[in-house]
Coordinates of C-alpha atoms and ligand atoms in Angstrom, one line a residue:
M22 CA -0.9 -33.5 -7.8
T23 CA -3.2 -32.1 -10.4
A24 CA -5.2 -29.1 -9.3
K25 CA -8.8 -29.6 -8.3
I26 CA -9.7 -26.0 -7.6
A27 CA -9.4 -23.1 -10.1
Y28 CA -9.2 -19.7 -8.5
F29 CA -10.2 -16.7 -10.7
S30 CA -9.3 -13.2 -9.8
M31 CA -9.0 -9.9 -11.8
E32 CA -6.0 -9.0 -9.6
I33 CA -3.4 -11.0 -7.8
A34 CA -0.5 -9.4 -5.8
L35 CA 2.4 -11.8 -5.8
E36 CA 5.5 -9.7 -5.2
E37 CA 7.1 -6.3 -5.2
G38 CA 7.8 -5.4 -8.8
M39 CA 4.8 -7.1 -10.3
P40 CA 2.2 -4.3 -10.6
T41 CA -0.7 -6.8 -11.1
Y42 CA -2.9 -5.5 -8.4
S43 CA -4.6 -2.3 -7.2
G44 CA -5.5 -3.0 -3.5
G45 CA -7.0 -5.3 -1.0
L46 CA -8.7 -7.7 -3.4
G47 CA -5.4 -8.5 -5.1
I48 CA -3.5 -8.6 -1.9
L49 CA -6.0 -11.1 -0.5
A50 CA -5.7 -13.2 -3.6
G51 CA -2.0 -13.4 -3.3
D52 CA -2.2 -14.2 0.4
S53 CA -4.8 -16.9 -0.3
I54 CA -2.5 -18.5 -2.9
R55 CA 0.5 -18.3 -0.6
S56 CA -1.4 -20.1 2.1
A57 CA -2.8 -22.7 -0.3
A58 CA 0.9 -23.4 -1.3
G59 CA 1.8 -23.8 2.4
L60 CA -1.2 -26.0 3.1
K61 CA -0.8 -28.0 -0.1
I62 CA -4.3 -27.3 -1.3
P63 CA -4.5 -28.4 -5.0
L64 CA -5.3 -25.1 -6.6
V65 CA -4.5 -23.3 -9.8
A66 CA -5.0 -19.5 -10.2
V67 CA -5.9 -17.3 -13.2
S68 CA -5.7 -13.6 -13.7
L69 CA -4.8 -11.1 -16.4
L70 CA -1.2 -9.9 -17.2
H71 CA -1.7 -6.1 -16.7
R72 CA 1.3 -5.4 -18.9
K73 CA 1.0 -1.7 -18.0
G74 CA 0.1 -2.3 -14.4
Y75 CA -2.3 -0.2 -12.5
F76 CA -0.4 3.0 -12.5
H77 CA 2.5 4.9 -10.9
Q78 CA 1.2 7.6 -8.6
R79 CA 2.9 11.0 -8.5
L80 CA 1.6 13.7 -6.1
N81 CA 2.4 17.3 -6.7
K82 CA 2.9 19.8 -3.9
K83 CA -0.8 20.5 -3.7
G84 CA -1.7 16.9 -3.5
Q85 CA -3.0 16.5 -7.0
Q86 CA -2.5 13.0 -8.3
V87 CA -0.9 12.4 -11.7
E88 CA -0.9 8.8 -13.1
E89 CA 2.0 7.4 -15.1
P90 CA 2.0 4.0 -16.9
V91 CA 4.1 1.3 -15.5
E92 CA 6.6 -0.8 -17.5
W93 CA 7.7 -4.0 -15.9
P94 CA 10.1 -6.7 -17.0
I95 CA 7.6 -9.6 -17.4
Q96 CA 10.2 -12.1 -18.4
D97 CA 12.1 -11.5 -15.1
F98 CA 9.1 -12.8 -13.2
L99 CA 7.0 -15.1 -15.4
K100 CA 7.6 -17.9 -17.9
E101 CA 5.8 -17.9 -21.2
R102 CA 3.7 -21.0 -21.9
S103 CA 3.4 -22.3 -25.5
E104 CA -0.3 -23.1 -25.4
R105 CA -2.7 -20.7 -27.1
V106 CA -6.5 -20.4 -26.9
E107 CA -9.0 -18.2 -28.6
V108 CA -12.1 -16.3 -27.6
T109 CA -14.5 -14.4 -29.9
I110 CA -15.1 -10.7 -29.2
E111 CA -17.3 -8.8 -31.6
N112 CA -16.9 -11.7 -34.1
R113 CA -13.2 -11.2 -34.1
T114 CA -11.0 -14.0 -33.0
V115 CA -8.7 -13.0 -30.1
E116 CA -5.7 -15.2 -29.4
I117 CA -4.6 -15.6 -25.8
R118 CA -1.3 -16.8 -24.3
A119 CA -0.5 -17.4 -20.6
W120 CA 2.5 -16.6 -18.5
E121 CA 3.2 -18.8 -15.5
Y122 CA 4.3 -18.0 -12.0
R123 CA 4.8 -20.6 -9.3
V124 CA 4.0 -19.8 -5.7
Q125 CA 6.1 -22.2 -3.7
G126 CA 5.3 -23.3 -0.1
P127 CA 8.0 -24.3 2.4
S128 CA 7.6 -28.0 1.5
G129 CA 8.3 -27.4 -2.2
F130 CA 4.6 -27.8 -3.1
F131 CA 3.7 -25.0 -5.5
I132 CA 0.6 -23.3 -6.9
P133 CA 0.8 -22.3 -10.6
V134 CA -0.7 -18.9 -11.4
Y135 CA -1.5 -18.0 -15.0
F136 CA -1.5 -14.4 -16.3
L137 CA -3.5 -14.1 -19.5
D138 CA -2.1 -11.9 -22.3
T139 CA -3.6 -10.9 -25.7
D140 CA -0.6 -8.8 -26.8
L141 CA 0.1 -11.1 -29.7
S142 CA 0.9 -10.0 -33.3
D143 CA -1.9 -11.9 -34.8
N144 CA -4.5 -10.0 -32.8
A145 CA -6.2 -6.7 -34.0
P146 CA -4.5 -3.7 -32.5
E147 CA -7.4 -2.9 -30.2
D148 CA -7.4 -6.5 -28.9
R149 CA -3.7 -6.4 -28.2
T150 CA -4.2 -3.8 -25.4
L151 CA -7.0 -5.7 -23.7
T152 CA -4.7 -7.1 -21.0
H153 CA -2.7 -3.9 -20.5
F154 CA -4.4 -1.9 -17.8
L155 CA -5.9 -3.1 -14.6
Y156 CA -9.3 -1.3 -14.1
G157 CA -8.4 1.0 -17.0
G158 CA -10.6 2.1 -19.9
D159 CA -14.3 2.3 -20.2
T160 CA -17.1 -0.3 -19.6
H161 CA -16.5 -1.8 -23.1
Y162 CA -12.9 -2.4 -22.3
R163 CA -13.8 -3.9 -18.9
L164 CA -16.3 -6.3 -20.5
C165 CA -13.8 -7.4 -23.0
Q166 CA -11.3 -8.0 -20.2
E167 CA -13.9 -10.1 -18.4
V168 CA -14.4 -12.2 -21.5
I169 CA -10.7 -12.9 -21.6
L170 CA -10.6 -13.7 -17.8
G171 CA -13.7 -15.8 -17.6
I172 CA -14.1 -17.5 -20.9
G173 CA -10.5 -17.4 -22.0
G174 CA -9.4 -18.4 -18.5
I175 CA -11.4 -21.7 -18.6
R176 CA -10.2 -22.5 -22.0
M177 CA -6.6 -21.8 -21.1
L178 CA -6.8 -24.1 -18.1
Q179 CA -8.1 -26.8 -20.2
A180 CA -5.4 -26.3 -22.8
L181 CA -2.8 -26.5 -20.0
G182 CA -4.2 -29.9 -19.0
F183 CA -6.3 -29.0 -16.0
N184 CA -9.1 -31.4 -16.8
Q185 CA -10.0 -32.6 -13.3
L186 CA -11.3 -29.5 -11.8
T187 CA -14.0 -30.1 -9.1
R188 CA -14.4 -26.4 -8.1
I189 CA -14.3 -23.1 -9.8
H190 CA -13.9 -20.2 -7.3
M191 CA -14.9 -16.8 -8.6
N192 CA -13.1 -14.2 -6.4
E193 CA -15.4 -11.3 -6.9
G194 CA -17.8 -10.9 -9.9
H195 CA -15.2 -9.9 -12.5
A196 CA -14.8 -13.6 -13.3
S197 CA -18.5 -14.6 -13.7
L198 CA -18.3 -15.2 -17.4
V199 CA -16.6 -18.4 -16.4
G200 CA -20.2 -19.6 -15.8
L201 CA -21.3 -18.7 -19.4
E202 CA -18.4 -20.7 -20.8
L203 CA -19.2 -23.7 -18.6
L204 CA -22.8 -23.5 -19.7
E205 CA -21.9 -23.5 -23.3
Q206 CA -19.5 -26.4 -22.9
A207 CA -22.1 -28.4 -21.0
A208 CA -24.7 -27.8 -23.8
A209 CA -22.1 -28.7 -26.4
K210 CA -21.3 -32.0 -24.6
R211 CA -24.9 -33.0 -25.1
G212 CA -24.4 -32.3 -28.7
G213 CA -26.4 -29.0 -28.8
N214 CA -26.2 -25.3 -28.5
D215 CA -29.2 -25.1 -26.4
I216 CA -28.6 -24.6 -22.6
S217 CA -30.9 -26.7 -20.4
L218 CA -31.7 -26.4 -16.8
E219 CA -29.6 -29.5 -16.1
D220 CA -26.7 -27.6 -17.6
V221 CA -27.3 -24.8 -15.1
E222 CA -27.5 -27.3 -12.2
Q223 CA -24.2 -28.9 -13.3
V224 CA -22.5 -25.5 -13.5
R225 CA -23.8 -24.5 -10.1
K226 CA -22.4 -27.7 -8.6
L227 CA -19.0 -26.7 -9.8
C228 CA -19.0 -23.0 -8.9
V229 CA -18.5 -21.0 -5.7
F230 CA -18.5 -17.2 -5.4
T231 CA -17.0 -14.8 -2.9
T232 CA -18.5 -11.3 -2.9
H233 CA -16.2 -8.6 -1.6
T234 CA -17.9 -5.3 -1.4
P235 CA -21.3 -3.7 -0.6
V236 CA -20.2 -0.6 -2.6
A237 CA -22.3 -0.4 -5.8
S238 CA -19.3 0.7 -8.0
G239 CA -17.7 -2.6 -7.0
H240 CA -20.3 -4.6 -8.9
D241 CA -19.8 -4.5 -12.6
K242 CA -22.9 -4.0 -14.7
F243 CA -23.1 -3.9 -18.5
K244 CA -25.9 -2.7 -20.8
L245 CA -27.4 -5.4 -22.9
D246 CA -26.6 -3.6 -26.2
L247 CA -23.0 -3.7 -25.3
V248 CA -23.1 -7.3 -24.2
K249 CA -24.8 -8.2 -27.5
K250 CA -22.1 -6.4 -29.4
V251 CA -19.3 -8.1 -27.6
L252 CA -20.7 -11.6 -27.2
D253 CA -22.9 -11.7 -30.3
G254 CA -24.6 -15.1 -30.8
H255 CA -23.7 -16.6 -27.4
P256 CA -26.2 -19.3 -26.4
A257 CA -26.6 -17.6 -23.1
F258 CA -29.0 -15.1 -24.8
Q259 CA -31.6 -17.8 -24.7
H260 CA -31.8 -17.6 -21.0
K261 CA -32.3 -13.9 -20.5
D262 CA -34.2 -14.3 -17.2
L263 CA -31.3 -16.1 -15.6
I264 CA -28.4 -14.3 -17.2
F265 CA -29.8 -10.9 -17.6
P266 CA -32.3 -10.1 -14.9
E267 CA -32.9 -6.3 -14.7
K268 CA -32.2 -6.2 -18.5
M269 CA -28.5 -5.8 -17.7
L270 CA -25.6 -8.1 -17.4
N271 CA -24.9 -7.8 -13.7
M272 CA -21.8 -9.8 -13.0
T273 CA -22.7 -10.2 -9.3
Y274 CA -26.1 -11.7 -10.1
L275 CA -24.6 -13.9 -12.7
A276 CA -22.2 -15.3 -10.2
L277 CA -24.9 -15.6 -7.6
N278 CA -27.1 -17.5 -10.0
L279 CA -24.4 -19.9 -11.1
S280 CA -22.9 -20.8 -7.7
H281 CA -24.0 -23.3 -5.1
Y282 CA -22.0 -21.7 -2.3
I283 CA -21.7 -18.0 -1.8
N284 CA -19.8 -16.1 0.9
G285 CA -19.1 -12.7 2.2
V286 CA -15.7 -11.9 3.8
G287 CA -16.7 -11.3 7.4
K288 CA -19.7 -11.7 9.7
R289 CA -21.1 -8.2 9.3
H290 CA -20.4 -8.2 5.5
R291 CA -22.4 -11.5 5.3
E292 CA -25.3 -9.7 6.9
V293 CA -25.1 -6.7 4.7
S294 CA -24.8 -8.9 1.6
Q295 CA -27.7 -11.1 2.7
L296 CA -29.9 -7.9 2.8
L297 CA -28.6 -6.9 -0.6
F298 CA -29.1 -10.3 -2.2
A299 CA -32.1 -11.5 -0.2
K300 CA -33.0 -14.4 -2.6
Y301 CA -29.7 -16.2 -2.0
T302 CA -28.1 -17.9 1.1
I303 CA -24.9 -16.2 1.9
D304 CA -22.3 -17.7 4.3
S305 CA -19.3 -15.9 5.7
I306 CA -15.6 -16.7 5.8
T307 CA -13.7 -14.0 7.5
N308 CA -10.6 -12.7 5.7
G309 CA -7.0 -13.0 6.8
V310 CA -3.5 -12.2 5.8
H311 CA -0.5 -14.5 5.1
V312 CA 1.5 -14.5 8.3
P313 CA 5.1 -15.0 7.1
T314 CA 4.6 -12.4 4.4
W315 CA 3.4 -9.6 6.7
T316 CA 5.4 -10.2 9.8
S317 CA 8.4 -7.8 10.0
D318 CA 12.0 -9.1 10.3
P319 CA 12.3 -8.1 14.0
F320 CA 9.1 -9.9 14.9
Q321 CA 10.0 -12.9 12.8
R322 CA 13.2 -13.3 14.8
L323 CA 11.3 -12.8 18.1
F324 CA 8.7 -15.4 17.2
D325 CA 11.4 -17.8 16.0
R326 CA 12.8 -17.6 19.5
Y327 CA 9.7 -17.9 21.5
I328 CA 7.1 -19.7 19.3
P329 CA 8.8 -22.4 17.4
G330 CA 6.8 -23.5 14.4
W331 CA 4.7 -20.3 14.3
K332 CA 4.9 -20.1 10.5
N333 CA 3.4 -23.5 9.9
D334 CA 0.9 -23.3 12.7
N335 CA -0.4 -19.7 13.0
F336 CA -2.7 -20.8 15.9
T337 CA 0.5 -20.9 18.1
L338 CA 0.8 -17.1 17.9
R339 CA -1.4 -17.2 21.0
Y340 CA 1.8 -17.9 22.9
A341 CA 2.9 -14.3 22.1
L342 CA 1.5 -13.8 25.6
Q343 CA 4.7 -15.5 27.0
I344 CA 7.1 -13.1 25.3
P345 CA 8.6 -10.6 27.7
K346 CA 7.3 -7.1 27.2
A347 CA 10.7 -5.6 26.9
E348 CA 11.4 -7.8 23.9
I349 CA 8.1 -6.9 22.2
W350 CA 8.9 -3.3 22.6
E351 CA 12.4 -3.8 21.3
A352 CA 11.2 -5.6 18.1
H353 CA 8.6 -2.8 17.7
T354 CA 11.2 -0.1 18.1
E355 CA 13.4 -1.7 15.4
A356 CA 10.4 -1.9 13.0
K357 CA 9.5 1.7 13.8
S358 CA 13.0 3.0 13.2
R359 CA 13.0 1.3 9.8
L360 CA 9.8 3.1 8.8
L361 CA 10.9 6.4 10.1
E362 CA 14.2 6.1 8.2
L363 CA 12.2 5.6 5.1
V364 CA 9.9 8.5 5.8
N365 CA 12.8 10.8 6.7
R366 CA 14.7 9.8 3.5
Q367 CA 11.6 10.8 1.4
T368 CA 10.6 13.9 3.3
N369 CA 12.4 16.6 5.3
L370 CA 10.1 16.0 8.3
D371 CA 12.7 14.5 10.7
M372 CA 10.2 12.3 12.4
Q373 CA 11.1 11.2 15.9
L374 CA 11.3 7.7 17.3
D375 CA 9.8 8.6 20.7
C376 CA 6.8 10.4 19.2
F377 CA 3.4 8.6 19.0
T378 CA 3.0 7.6 15.4
I379 CA -0.3 7.0 13.7
G380 CA -0.6 5.2 10.3
F381 CA -3.4 5.4 7.7
A382 CA -2.8 3.7 4.3
R383 CA -5.3 2.2 2.0
R384 CA -7.0 3.0 -1.4
A385 CA -8.0 6.7 -1.4
A386 CA -11.8 6.2 -1.7
A387 CA -14.3 8.6 -0.3
Y388 CA -16.0 6.0 1.9
K389 CA -12.7 5.3 3.7
R390 CA -12.6 8.9 4.9
G391 CA -8.9 9.3 5.2
D392 CA -9.3 13.0 6.2
L393 CA -11.7 12.3 9.1
I394 CA -9.0 13.0 11.7
F395 CA -8.7 16.5 10.2
S396 CA -12.3 17.4 10.8
D397 CA -11.3 19.9 13.5
L398 CA -7.8 21.1 13.2
Q399 CA -7.9 23.3 16.3
R400 CA -9.1 20.4 18.4
L401 CA -6.2 18.2 17.1
R402 CA -3.7 21.0 17.9
E403 CA -5.0 21.2 21.5
I404 CA -4.8 17.4 22.0
V405 CA -1.2 17.5 20.8
R406 CA -0.4 20.5 23.0
N407 CA -2.1 19.2 26.2
T408 CA -1.8 15.5 26.1
G409 CA 1.1 14.3 24.0
K410 CA 2.8 14.7 20.6
I411 CA 1.7 12.7 17.6
Q412 CA 3.0 12.3 14.0
L413 CA 1.0 10.9 11.1
I414 CA 1.9 8.9 8.1
F415 CA -0.5 8.5 5.2
S416 CA -0.3 6.6 1.9
G417 CA -2.8 5.4 -0.8
K418 CA -3.7 5.8 -4.5
A419 CA -7.0 7.0 -5.9
H420 CA -8.5 5.3 -8.9
P421 CA -7.7 7.6 -11.9
Q422 CA -11.4 8.2 -12.5
D423 CA -12.4 8.5 -8.9
K424 CA -12.8 12.2 -8.4
S425 CA -14.0 12.0 -4.8
G426 CA -11.1 9.8 -3.9
K427 CA -8.6 12.3 -5.4
E428 CA -10.3 15.0 -3.4
V429 CA -9.6 13.1 -0.2
I430 CA -5.9 13.2 -0.9
F431 CA -6.2 16.9 -1.8
R432 CA -7.9 17.6 1.5
I433 CA -5.3 15.7 3.5
F434 CA -2.6 17.8 1.8
K435 CA -4.4 21.0 2.8
A436 CA -4.5 19.8 6.4
I437 CA -0.8 18.9 6.3
D438 CA -0.1 22.4 5.3
A439 CA -2.4 24.0 7.9
L440 CA -0.8 21.9 10.6
K441 CA 2.8 22.1 9.6
A442 CA 3.8 24.2 12.6
D443 CA 2.3 21.8 15.1
I444 CA 2.2 18.2 13.7
K445 CA 4.5 16.3 11.4
I446 CA 2.5 14.6 8.7
A447 CA 3.7 12.7 5.7
Y448 CA 1.8 11.5 2.7
L449 CA 3.9 8.9 0.9
E450 CA 3.5 8.2 -2.9
E451 CA 3.1 4.8 -4.4
Y452 CA 1.4 2.7 -1.7
D453 CA 2.4 -0.9 -2.6
I454 CA 3.4 -4.2 -0.9
D455 CA 6.7 -3.0 0.3
L456 CA 5.5 0.2 1.7
A457 CA 2.5 -1.6 3.3
K458 CA 5.0 -3.9 5.1
H459 CA 6.9 -0.9 6.5
L460 CA 3.8 1.0 7.5
T461 CA 1.7 -1.7 9.1
S462 CA 4.7 -2.8 11.2
G463 CA 6.3 0.5 12.0
V464 CA 3.6 2.8 13.4
D465 CA 2.3 2.8 17.0
L466 CA -1.4 2.8 16.0
W467 CA -3.3 1.8 12.9
L468 CA -6.2 4.1 12.1
N469 CA -9.3 3.2 10.1
T470 CA -12.3 5.4 9.6
P471 CA -14.6 3.9 7.0
Q472 CA -18.2 4.9 6.6
V473 CA -20.3 2.1 8.2
P474 CA -21.3 -0.4 6.6
L475 CA -19.2 0.0 3.5
E476 CA -16.0 -1.7 4.6
A477 CA -16.5 -5.3 3.8
S478 CA -13.4 -6.4 5.6
G479 CA -10.2 -4.4 5.4
T480 CA -7.0 -6.4 5.9
S481 CA -4.3 -3.8 6.6
G482 CA -5.2 -3.8 10.3
M483 CA -4.7 -7.6 10.4
K484 CA -1.1 -7.0 9.1
A485 CA -0.6 -4.4 11.8
A486 CA -1.9 -6.8 14.5
L487 CA 0.6 -9.4 13.6
N488 CA 3.3 -6.9 14.3
G489 CA 1.9 -5.8 17.6
V490 CA 0.3 -2.7 16.2
P491 CA -3.2 -2.2 17.7
S492 CA -6.0 -0.7 15.6
F493 CA -8.2 2.3 16.4
S494 CA -11.1 1.9 14.1
V495 CA -14.7 2.5 13.4
L496 CA -16.7 -0.7 14.1
D497 CA -17.0 -2.0 10.6
G498 CA -15.6 -4.9 8.5
W499 CA -13.2 -7.2 10.3
W500 CA -12.9 -4.8 13.4
I501 CA -16.3 -5.9 14.6
E502 CA -14.8 -9.3 15.1
G503 CA -11.3 -8.2 16.0
C504 CA -11.9 -5.4 18.5
I505 CA -12.0 -6.2 22.2
E506 CA -12.0 -2.8 23.7
G507 CA -8.9 -1.9 25.6
I508 CA -7.5 -5.4 25.0
T509 CA -6.7 -5.7 21.3
G510 CA -7.2 -2.0 20.4
W511 CA -10.0 0.6 20.5
A512 CA -13.3 1.3 18.7
I513 CA -14.2 4.7 17.4
A514 CA -17.6 4.3 18.9
S515 CA -19.8 5.6 21.8
D516 CA -19.0 2.8 24.2
N517 CA -22.6 2.8 25.5
N518 CA -22.0 6.1 27.0
N519 CA -25.2 8.2 26.7
M520 CA -23.2 11.4 26.8
H521 CA -21.6 10.3 23.5
L522 CA -24.7 9.3 21.6
A523 CA -25.0 12.5 19.6
L524 CA -21.3 12.8 18.8
T525 CA -19.9 12.4 15.3
D526 CA -17.2 9.8 14.5
A527 CA -14.6 12.6 14.5
E528 CA -15.5 13.7 17.9
L529 CA -15.5 10.2 19.3
L530 CA -12.1 9.8 17.7
Y531 CA -10.7 12.9 19.4
I532 CA -12.1 12.0 22.8
K533 CA -10.6 8.5 22.9
L534 CA -7.3 9.6 21.4
E535 CA -7.0 12.3 24.1
Q536 CA -8.4 10.5 27.1
V537 CA -7.4 6.9 26.5
I538 CA -4.8 6.2 23.9
L539 CA -2.3 8.9 24.3
P540 CA -2.1 8.7 28.1
L541 CA -1.6 5.0 27.9
F542 CA 1.2 5.3 25.4
Y543 CA 3.0 8.1 27.2
H544 CA 2.3 7.3 30.9
H545 CA 1.4 3.6 31.1
R546 CA 3.7 2.1 28.6
S547 CA 3.6 -1.4 30.1
K548 CA -0.2 -1.4 29.7
F549 CA 0.2 -0.2 26.1
I550 CA 2.6 -3.2 25.4
D551 CA -0.1 -5.5 26.9
I552 CA -2.4 -4.4 24.1
M553 CA 0.3 -4.8 21.5
T554 CA 0.8 -8.4 22.8
H555 CA -2.9 -9.2 22.7
S556 CA -3.1 -7.9 19.1
I557 CA -0.6 -10.7 18.2
A558 CA -2.0 -13.4 20.4
L559 CA -5.8 -12.9 19.8
N560 CA -5.8 -11.3 16.3
G561 CA -2.7 -12.6 14.6
S562 CA -3.6 -16.1 15.6
F563 CA -7.0 -15.8 14.0
F564 CA -7.1 -13.2 11.1
N565 CA -4.7 -15.1 8.9
T566 CA -5.2 -16.8 5.5
D567 CA -4.1 -20.3 6.8
R568 CA -7.2 -20.4 9.0
M569 CA -9.2 -18.7 6.2
M570 CA -8.2 -21.2 3.5
Q571 CA -8.9 -24.1 5.8
Q572 CA -12.5 -22.8 6.0
Y573 CA -12.7 -22.5 2.2
V574 CA -11.5 -26.1 2.0
M575 CA -14.2 -27.3 4.5
N576 CA -17.1 -25.1 3.4
A577 CA -16.5 -24.4 -0.2
Y578 CA -13.9 -26.5 -2.0
F579 CA -14.5 -30.1 -0.8
R580 CA -18.1 -30.5 0.0
Ligands
PLP605 C1 -3.2 -4.7 2.7 C2 -3.2 -3.8 1.5 C3 -4.4 -3.2 1.0 C4 -5.7 -3.4 1.7 O1 -5.9 -2.7 2.8 P1 -7.3 -2.4 3.5 O2 -7.1 -2.3 4.9 O3 -8.1 -3.6 3.2 O4 -7.9 -1.2 2.8 C5 -4.3 -2.3 0.0 N1 -3.2 -2.1 -0.7 C6 -2.0 -2.6 -0.3 C7 -0.8 -2.3 -1.0 C8 -2.0 -3.5 0.8 O5 -0.8 -4.1 1.2

């Protein structure tokens, strides 16, 4: 079956060993493609090769991050294609090749993924490095990368024979230049170089756009001088009002203007985006995770026994309610011991299986507030002394240029040191797919403390839910939809208690940890397991990419 939908994403996470992603956006892209393969959705995906990856993270004793380049054996994972296409950057011709990866579903149906690469001997030295670093370099480097992804990507798909595309899906604004290329091609088809309003309408009919973040730094903007230099002579300059409102190239506005369907990644994120982009109609499709990928081995075996067919029909995870509690606990204990073995191998902390274990792992960005739980160290010591022991496991990389993100890691290390006599705390280097699998399945509680309303979705808590690990989170992103208080987990919120109205998020966190969560874990284990089971049954059955991709099919791809 030839592909009908082209999916463009700056990052796609496919497997351990391929450093072609930095965080949630890439993980979501990979999970979407895996679900598309399972559901036999005729889709083809395009990204950049990222020959030097994102980076290896090293943390010194003080918690200062040092980045090292990644070398990965591309040929072990990808097959080179012989097709070549060209784009023009600053009036130089840049040749592009593609490397193919096939994501195979259980039926044998596969989704081809193409990683674009400019490291070819005919290219100028500065152009050869354009597909080396994910989110590396300056704005000039980023714009050139986006020319390769958007304009080069469309040309490559055409060269590969994908000539019956009925939808182009821009996964975040990095790929918006797809629209410029389609406009130019539509004009050329009419024998001109002059873009008309009909061309714009035609491109809009083809394109759909998913916005992923309300954080301003997540929306690429380029000064017009720079755009003129890089894309000199492009016919898009005739339509300045459409392409360059605000006298900038704003990749988000370009995508908004050239798409007929736009969505945010959750209900709250839709509302926030609708306020940000008031002129446009924004729908929502709530994110998910790929169930077979993120379910740990012990839970895979348990589901195989009690929920036949769960991998192909994720809705059936609601039958998790039938699984005996003792077996849920046993599977969890196995996943937990695997994680603690890994932690104890990497540290000398000697973490204990019977100790309540809290996990927090995600990109180290200031708004995610990884150090919120350390706002009052004395309070935390008292909770542990009076109510029950805890141990904590952290992980996450900060973007090399994100100073405030790096400071979050630094502050967590300071707290680790200050608490070392009272609480065992690990910060693991190199957060990646494999570590995420261990962490989201192996802790007793998944903590999330973003600054409202900056978390568009978050997906790691969904991975945890599948493995019976409840979330304890600020009400933002997916948790607004996923939290049923005391049933699927807990909100870091005031619970309509007037006494709590003036309290900070940190104080609310301490109160509920001390009064509700720790007593439940240590003294009412059976009730705690009820919550674990409901995480699977209510949240695992819904927050998955099979359900999500079916919504994309219905709302964005085939209508
Ligand atoms: C799931 C995942 C993320 C995204 O987690 P959030 O909860 O959305 O922040 C980031 N990095 C890795 C390696 C992941 O597996």
